[in-house]
CSV table of C-alpha atoms in Angstrom, one decimal:
chain,number,residue,atom,x,y,z
J,485,MET,CA,25.8,-58.9,5.7
J,486,THR,CA,23.2,-61.5,4.5
J,487,LEU,CA,22.8,-62.9,1.0
J,488,ALA,CA,19.4,-61.3,0.8
J,489,LEU,CA,20.8,-57.8,1.5
J,490,ALA,CA,23.6,-58.3,-1.0
J,491,LEU,CA,21.2,-59.4,-3.7
J,492,GLU,CA,19.0,-56.5,-3.0
J,493,GLN,CA,21.9,-54.1,-3.4
J,494,LEU,CA,22.9,-55.8,-6.6
J,495,LEU,CA,19.4,-55.4,-8.0
J,496,ASN,CA,19.6,-51.7,-7.0
J,497,GLY,CA,22.8,-51.4,-9.0
J,498,LEU,CA,21.2,-53.0,-12.1
J,499,GLN,CA,18.3,-50.6,-11.8
J,500,LEU,CA,20.6,-47.6,-11.6
J,501,GLY,CA,22.6,-49.0,-14.5
J,502,VAL,CA,19.4,-49.3,-16.6
J,503,MET,CA,18.5,-45.7,-15.9
J,504,LEU,CA,22.0,-44.6,-16.9
J,505,PHE,CA,21.8,-46.7,-20.1
J,506,LEU,CA,18.6,-44.9,-21.2
J,507,MET,CA,20.5,-41.6,-20.7
J,508,ALA,CA,23.8,-42.7,-22.2
J,509,ALA,CA,22.2,-44.4,-25.2
J,510,GLY,CA,20.7,-41.2,-26.5
J,511,LEU,CA,23.8,-39.2,-25.6
J,512,THR,CA,26.2,-41.6,-27.4
J,513,LEU,CA,23.9,-41.8,-30.4
J,514,ILE,CA,23.8,-38.0,-30.7
J,515,PHE,CA,27.6,-37.7,-30.4
J,516,GLY,CA,28.3,-40.6,-32.6
J,517,VAL,CA,26.1,-39.5,-35.5
J,518,MET,CA,26.2,-35.7,-35.1
J,519,GLY,CA,29.6,-35.1,-33.4
J,520,LEU,CA,27.7,-32.9,-30.8
J,521,ILE,CA,28.5,-32.5,-27.2
J,522,ASN,CA,25.0,-32.0,-25.7
J,523,LEU,CA,25.1,-30.8,-22.1
J,524,ALA,CA,21.4,-30.2,-22.3
J,525,HIS,CA,20.6,-33.9,-22.4
J,526,GLY,CA,19.9,-33.9,-18.7
J,527,SER,CA,17.3,-31.2,-19.2
J,528,LEU,CA,15.4,-33.5,-21.5
J,529,TYR,CA,15.4,-36.1,-18.7
J,530,MET,CA,13.9,-33.5,-16.5
J,531,VAL,CA,11.3,-32.6,-19.2
J,532,GLY,CA,10.2,-36.2,-19.3
J,533,ALA,CA,9.8,-36.4,-15.6
J,534,PHE,CA,7.8,-33.2,-15.3
J,535,ALA,CA,5.6,-34.2,-18.3
J,536,CYS,CA,4.8,-37.5,-16.7
J,537,ALA,CA,4.1,-36.0,-13.3
J,538,ALA,CA,1.9,-33.2,-14.7
J,539,VAL,CA,-0.2,-35.6,-17.0
J,540,ALA,CA,-0.5,-38.3,-14.3
J,541,ALA,CA,-1.7,-35.6,-11.8
J,542,ALA,CA,-4.3,-34.3,-14.3
J,543,THR,CA,-5.6,-37.7,-15.5
J,544,GLY,CA,-4.8,-40.0,-12.6
J,545,SER,CA,-3.0,-42.4,-15.0
J,546,PHE,CA,0.7,-43.1,-14.7
J,547,TRP,CA,0.6,-44.8,-18.1
J,548,LEU,CA,-0.7,-41.7,-19.9
J,549,GLY,CA,2.0,-39.8,-18.1
J,550,LEU,CA,4.6,-42.2,-19.4
J,551,VAL,CA,3.4,-41.7,-22.9
J,552,ALA,CA,3.4,-37.9,-22.4
J,553,SER,CA,7.0,-38.1,-21.2
J,554,LEU,CA,8.1,-39.8,-24.4
J,555,ALA,CA,6.1,-37.4,-26.6
J,556,CYS,CA,7.2,-34.2,-24.8
J,557,ALA,CA,10.9,-35.1,-24.5
J,558,ALA,CA,11.0,-36.1,-28.2
J,559,ALA,CA,9.2,-32.9,-29.2
J,560,ALA,CA,11.4,-30.8,-27.1
J,561,GLY,CA,14.5,-32.5,-28.5
J,562,ALA,CA,13.3,-32.0,-32.1
J,563,ILE,CA,12.5,-28.3,-31.5
J,564,VAL,CA,15.9,-27.7,-29.9
J,565,GLU,CA,17.6,-29.5,-32.8
J,566,LEU,CA,15.7,-27.4,-35.4
J,567,LEU,CA,16.2,-24.1,-33.7
J,568,VAL,CA,19.5,-24.3,-31.9
J,569,ILE,CA,21.6,-27.4,-32.5
J,570,ARG,CA,21.4,-27.3,-36.3
J,571,ARG,CA,23.5,-24.1,-36.2
J,572,LEU,CA,26.2,-25.8,-34.2
J,573,TYR,CA,27.3,-28.7,-36.4
J,574,ASP,CA,30.0,-26.8,-38.1
J,575,ARG,CA,31.2,-25.1,-34.9
J,576,ASP,CA,33.9,-26.3,-32.6
J,577,HIS,CA,33.1,-28.2,-29.4
J,578,LEU,CA,33.6,-25.1,-27.2
J,579,ASP,CA,30.7,-23.4,-29.0
J,580,GLN,CA,28.5,-26.5,-28.6
J,581,VAL,CA,29.3,-26.7,-24.9
J,582,LEU,CA,28.4,-23.0,-24.3
J,583,ALA,CA,25.2,-23.2,-26.3
J,584,THR,CA,24.0,-26.4,-24.7
J,585,PHE,CA,24.9,-25.0,-21.3
J,586,ALA,CA,22.7,-22.0,-22.1
J,587,LEU,CA,20.0,-24.5,-22.9
J,588,ILE,CA,20.3,-26.0,-19.4
J,589,LEU,CA,19.7,-22.5,-17.9
J,590,MET,CA,16.7,-21.9,-20.2
J,591,PHE,CA,15.1,-25.3,-19.5
J,592,SER,CA,15.6,-24.9,-15.7
J,593,GLU,CA,14.2,-21.4,-15.6
J,594,GLY,CA,11.3,-22.2,-17.9
J,595,THR,CA,10.4,-25.3,-15.9
J,596,ARG,CA,10.5,-23.3,-12.7
J,597,TRP,CA,8.3,-20.6,-14.2
J,598,LEU,CA,5.7,-23.3,-15.3
J,599,PHE,CA,5.7,-25.6,-12.3
J,600,GLY,CA,7.2,-23.5,-9.5
J,601,SER,CA,10.2,-24.4,-7.3
J,602,PHE,CA,8.5,-27.0,-5.2
J,603,PRO,CA,9.1,-30.7,-6.2
J,604,LEU,CA,6.3,-32.8,-7.7
J,605,TYR,CA,5.6,-36.4,-6.8
J,606,LEU,CA,4.6,-39.4,-8.9
J,607,ASP,CA,2.7,-42.4,-7.5
J,608,ILE,CA,3.7,-45.9,-8.5
J,609,PRO,CA,0.8,-47.4,-10.5
J,610,PRO,CA,-1.2,-50.0,-8.7
J,611,LEU,CA,-0.2,-52.7,-11.1
J,612,LEU,CA,3.4,-52.3,-10.1
J,613,GLN,CA,3.0,-51.8,-6.4
J,614,GLY,CA,4.0,-54.4,-3.8
J,615,ALA,CA,7.1,-56.5,-3.5
J,616,VAL,CA,8.4,-59.9,-4.4
J,617,ALA,CA,10.4,-62.2,-2.1
J,618,LEU,CA,14.1,-62.6,-2.8
J,619,PRO,CA,16.2,-65.7,-1.8
J,620,GLY,CA,17.0,-65.2,1.9
J,621,GLY,CA,13.6,-63.8,2.7
J,622,ALA,CA,14.1,-60.1,1.7
J,623,GLN,CA,11.4,-58.2,-0.1
J,624,TYR,CA,12.2,-56.2,-3.3
J,625,PRO,CA,9.8,-53.6,-5.0
J,626,VAL,CA,8.0,-54.8,-8.1
J,627,TYR,CA,8.4,-51.3,-9.6
J,628,ARG,CA,12.2,-51.5,-9.5
J,629,LEU,CA,12.1,-54.9,-11.2
J,630,ALA,CA,9.8,-53.4,-13.8
J,631,ILE,CA,12.3,-50.7,-14.5
J,632,ILE,CA,15.1,-53.3,-15.0
J,633,ALA,CA,12.8,-55.3,-17.4
J,634,ALA,CA,11.8,-52.1,-19.3
J,635,GLY,CA,15.5,-51.2,-19.7
J,636,ALA,CA,16.2,-54.7,-21.1
J,637,LEU,CA,13.3,-54.3,-23.6
J,638,VAL,CA,14.6,-50.9,-24.7
J,639,ALA,CA,18.1,-52.2,-25.2
J,640,PHE,CA,16.7,-55.1,-27.3
J,641,GLY,CA,14.6,-52.6,-29.3
J,642,LEU,CA,17.7,-50.4,-29.9
J,643,TYR,CA,19.5,-53.4,-31.1
J,644,LEU,CA,16.8,-54.2,-33.6
J,645,LEU,CA,16.5,-50.6,-34.7
J,646,ILE,CA,20.2,-50.0,-35.2
J,647,GLY,CA,21.0,-53.4,-36.6
J,648,LYS,CA,18.0,-54.5,-38.6
J,649,THR,CA,16.2,-51.4,-40.0
J,650,ARG,CA,16.8,-48.9,-42.8
J,651,LEU,CA,16.9,-46.1,-40.3
J,652,GLY,CA,19.5,-48.0,-38.3
J,653,MET,CA,21.5,-48.5,-41.4
J,654,ARG,CA,21.5,-44.8,-42.0
J,655,ILE,CA,22.4,-44.0,-38.4
J,656,ARG,CA,25.4,-46.4,-38.6
J,657,ALA,CA,26.4,-44.9,-41.9
J,658,GLY,CA,26.1,-41.5,-40.4
J,659,GLU,CA,28.5,-42.5,-37.6
J,660,SER,CA,31.1,-43.7,-40.2
J,661,ASP,CA,30.9,-41.2,-42.9
J,662,ARG,CA,28.4,-38.3,-42.7
J,663,GLU,CA,29.6,-36.7,-46.0
J,664,MET,CA,29.2,-39.9,-48.0
J,665,ILE,CA,25.6,-40.6,-47.0
J,666,GLY,CA,24.7,-36.9,-47.8
J,667,ALA,CA,26.3,-37.4,-51.2
J,668,LEU,CA,24.2,-40.6,-51.7
J,669,GLY,CA,21.0,-38.7,-51.3
J,670,VAL,CA,20.1,-39.2,-47.7
J,671,ASP,CA,18.5,-36.2,-46.1
J,672,ILE,CA,21.1,-35.7,-43.4
J,673,ARG,CA,19.2,-32.9,-41.7
J,674,THR,CA,16.1,-35.0,-41.2
J,675,LEU,CA,18.3,-37.9,-39.9
J,676,TYR,CA,19.9,-35.6,-37.4
J,677,THR,CA,16.5,-34.4,-36.2
J,678,VAL,CA,15.2,-38.0,-35.8
J,679,VAL,CA,18.4,-39.1,-33.9
J,680,PHE,CA,18.2,-36.1,-31.6
J,681,ALA,CA,14.5,-36.8,-30.9
J,682,LEU,CA,15.1,-40.4,-30.3
J,683,GLY,CA,17.9,-39.6,-27.8
J,684,ALA,CA,15.6,-37.1,-26.1
J,685,ALA,CA,12.7,-39.6,-25.9
J,686,LEU,CA,15.0,-42.1,-24.1
J,687,ALA,CA,16.2,-39.5,-21.7
J,688,GLY,CA,12.5,-38.5,-21.0
J,689,LEU,CA,11.6,-42.1,-20.4
J,690,ALA,CA,14.3,-42.5,-17.8
J,691,GLY,CA,13.2,-39.3,-16.1
J,692,ALA,CA,9.6,-40.4,-15.9
J,693,MET,CA,10.5,-43.9,-14.5
J,694,VAL,CA,12.8,-42.4,-11.9
J,695,GLY,CA,10.2,-39.7,-11.0
J,696,ALA,CA,8.2,-42.4,-9.2
J,697,LEU,CA,11.1,-43.3,-7.0
J,698,GLN,CA,12.2,-39.8,-6.1
J,699,SER,CA,10.8,-36.2,-6.3
J,700,VAL,CA,10.6,-34.5,-9.6
J,701,GLN,CA,12.3,-31.2,-9.4
J,702,VAL,CA,14.2,-28.5,-11.3
J,703,GLY,CA,17.8,-29.5,-12.0
J,704,MET,CA,17.3,-33.3,-11.4
J,705,GLY,CA,19.0,-34.1,-14.7
J,706,GLU,CA,22.5,-32.7,-14.2
J,707,PRO,CA,23.8,-35.2,-11.6
J,708,VAL,CA,22.7,-38.0,-13.9
J,709,LEU,CA,24.2,-36.4,-17.0
J,710,ILE,CA,27.7,-36.5,-15.3
J,711,LEU,CA,27.3,-40.2,-14.7
J,712,ALA,CA,26.0,-40.7,-18.3
J,713,PHE,CA,29.2,-39.0,-19.7
J,714,VAL,CA,31.3,-41.5,-17.5
J,715,VAL,CA,29.3,-44.3,-19.0
J,716,ILE,CA,29.9,-43.4,-22.7
J,717,VAL,CA,33.6,-42.7,-22.0
J,718,ILE,CA,33.9,-46.2,-20.4
J,719,GLY,CA,31.8,-48.0,-23.1
J,720,GLY,CA,33.2,-46.2,-26.1
J,721,ILE,CA,31.8,-43.1,-27.7
J,722,GLY,CA,29.2,-43.9,-30.3
J,723,SER,CA,28.6,-47.5,-29.2
J,724,ILE,CA,25.2,-48.7,-27.9
J,725,LYS,CA,26.7,-51.9,-26.7
J,726,GLY,CA,29.4,-50.0,-24.9
J,727,ALA,CA,26.8,-47.7,-23.3
J,728,LEU,CA,24.9,-50.8,-22.0
J,729,LEU,CA,27.9,-52.5,-20.5
J,730,GLY,CA,29.3,-49.2,-19.2
J,731,ALA,CA,26.0,-48.3,-17.6
J,732,LEU,CA,25.7,-51.6,-15.8
J,733,LEU,CA,29.3,-51.4,-14.6
J,734,VAL,CA,28.8,-47.9,-13.2
J,735,GLY,CA,25.5,-48.8,-11.6
J,736,VAL,CA,26.7,-51.9,-9.9
J,737,VAL,CA,30.1,-50.6,-8.9
J,738,ASP,CA,28.6,-47.4,-7.4
J,739,THR,CA,25.8,-49.1,-5.5
J,740,MET,CA,27.9,-52.0,-4.2
J,741,GLY,CA,30.7,-49.7,-3.3
J,742,ARG,CA,28.4,-47.5,-1.2
J,743,PHE,CA,27.1,-50.7,0.4
J,744,LEU,CA,30.3,-52.6,1.0
J,745,LEU,CA,33.0,-50.1,1.7
J,746,PRO,CA,31.6,-48.7,5.0
J,747,GLN,CA,31.1,-52.3,6.3
J,748,MET,CA,34.7,-53.2,5.3
J,749,LEU,CA,36.1,-50.1,6.9
J,750,ALA,CA,34.1,-50.7,10.1
J,751,LEU,CA,36.5,-53.6,10.8
J,752,PHE,CA,39.3,-51.1,11.3
J,753,VAL,CA,37.7,-47.8,12.4
J,754,PRO,CA,34.7,-46.7,14.4
J,755,PRO,CA,31.4,-47.1,12.5
J,756,SER,CA,30.6,-43.4,12.4
J,757,GLN,CA,34.0,-42.7,10.7
J,758,ALA,CA,33.6,-45.8,8.5
J,759,GLY,CA,30.4,-44.4,7.1
J,760,LEU,CA,31.9,-41.0,6.3
J,761,ILE,CA,35.2,-42.4,4.8
J,762,GLY,CA,33.4,-45.3,3.0
J,763,GLY,CA,30.8,-42.9,1.5
J,764,ALA,CA,33.5,-40.6,0.2
J,765,ALA,CA,35.6,-43.4,-1.2
J,766,ALA,CA,32.6,-45.0,-2.8
J,767,SER,CA,31.8,-41.9,-4.7
J,768,MET,CA,35.3,-42.0,-6.2
J,769,LEU,CA,35.1,-45.7,-7.3
J,770,ILE,CA,33.5,-45.2,-10.7
J,771,TYR,CA,36.1,-42.6,-11.6
J,772,VAL,CA,38.9,-44.9,-10.5
J,773,MET,CA,37.3,-47.6,-12.6
J,774,MET,CA,37.1,-45.3,-15.6
J,775,ALA,CA,40.7,-44.4,-15.2
J,776,ILE,CA,41.8,-48.0,-15.1
J,777,ILE,CA,39.7,-48.9,-18.1
J,778,LEU,CA,41.0,-46.0,-20.2
J,779,ALA,CA,44.6,-46.8,-19.2
J,780,MET,CA,44.0,-50.3,-20.8
J,781,LYS,CA,41.6,-49.3,-23.6
J,782,PRO,CA,41.9,-45.6,-24.3
J,783,ARG,CA,39.0,-45.6,-26.7
J,784,GLY,CA,36.7,-47.4,-24.3
J,785,LEU,CA,35.5,-51.0,-24.2
J,786,PHE,CA,33.6,-51.0,-27.5
J,787,PRO,CA,34.7,-47.9,-29.6
J,788,ALA,CA,32.7,-47.1,-32.7
J,789,ALA,CA,34.4,-47.9,-35.9
J,790,HIS,CA,35.0,-44.2,-36.8
J,791,ALA,CA,36.2,-43.2,-33.3
């Protein structure tokens, strides 16, 4: 193992962490403010990816596709909140789970009807093609570095939005005491729609950016959704800071585990077995980490004040 290879895997872990943060930030905002378990959040990730791929194919511009991913995911989120989610706030979590699971099926079949079963592909824009040299001589794709930078900008933007604006003040108040801000004259229904649309837009952005690294296909959001739930449990439900730290932890631990464990096991068993055992063990690492963190901090690393 060389320094350059280890650094490359670390950057891959950061890039995965940034993607998980974009998913988890919206998910934790929705749960923190609205008390809603939204299993359909992965479908909004898929909507963003398909919108970006379709618009980029029609116009030849990845950047227009990126704008479309934000707009389409936010619009889809707002429509879902108005037509379906709004009727679930006073229901128990089982009803929310069943309804949002039904939305997963509807989004998946609707997308398959519109685009077919075959995957779509996104080209990396020319501006972000190529690679940069890492210490040690390895080359690392510019596009992956751009994803990390975009995630950092979004995290800073969310910090400013939540901490420094009137909307952020209402969101934080909604996390602490929904009934009180309603009594003070805040239109709680509009706030819920805005929060849901914001969370959907973040998921759509993540889907669009990942779409250029892998194929865009039906059902692509569900595996990411599972990791996003792990992130918000580790970070603390309702906490943006917790979502950021939890996402980076999960991304780095998962990526470095898949890289290092097979090499460590190869010292004791044949390489073919080391790859199989190491891959299986690496897939368990994030859940072991979650269990250890919850044993020490049952409410996560940075629980919201109301949790």
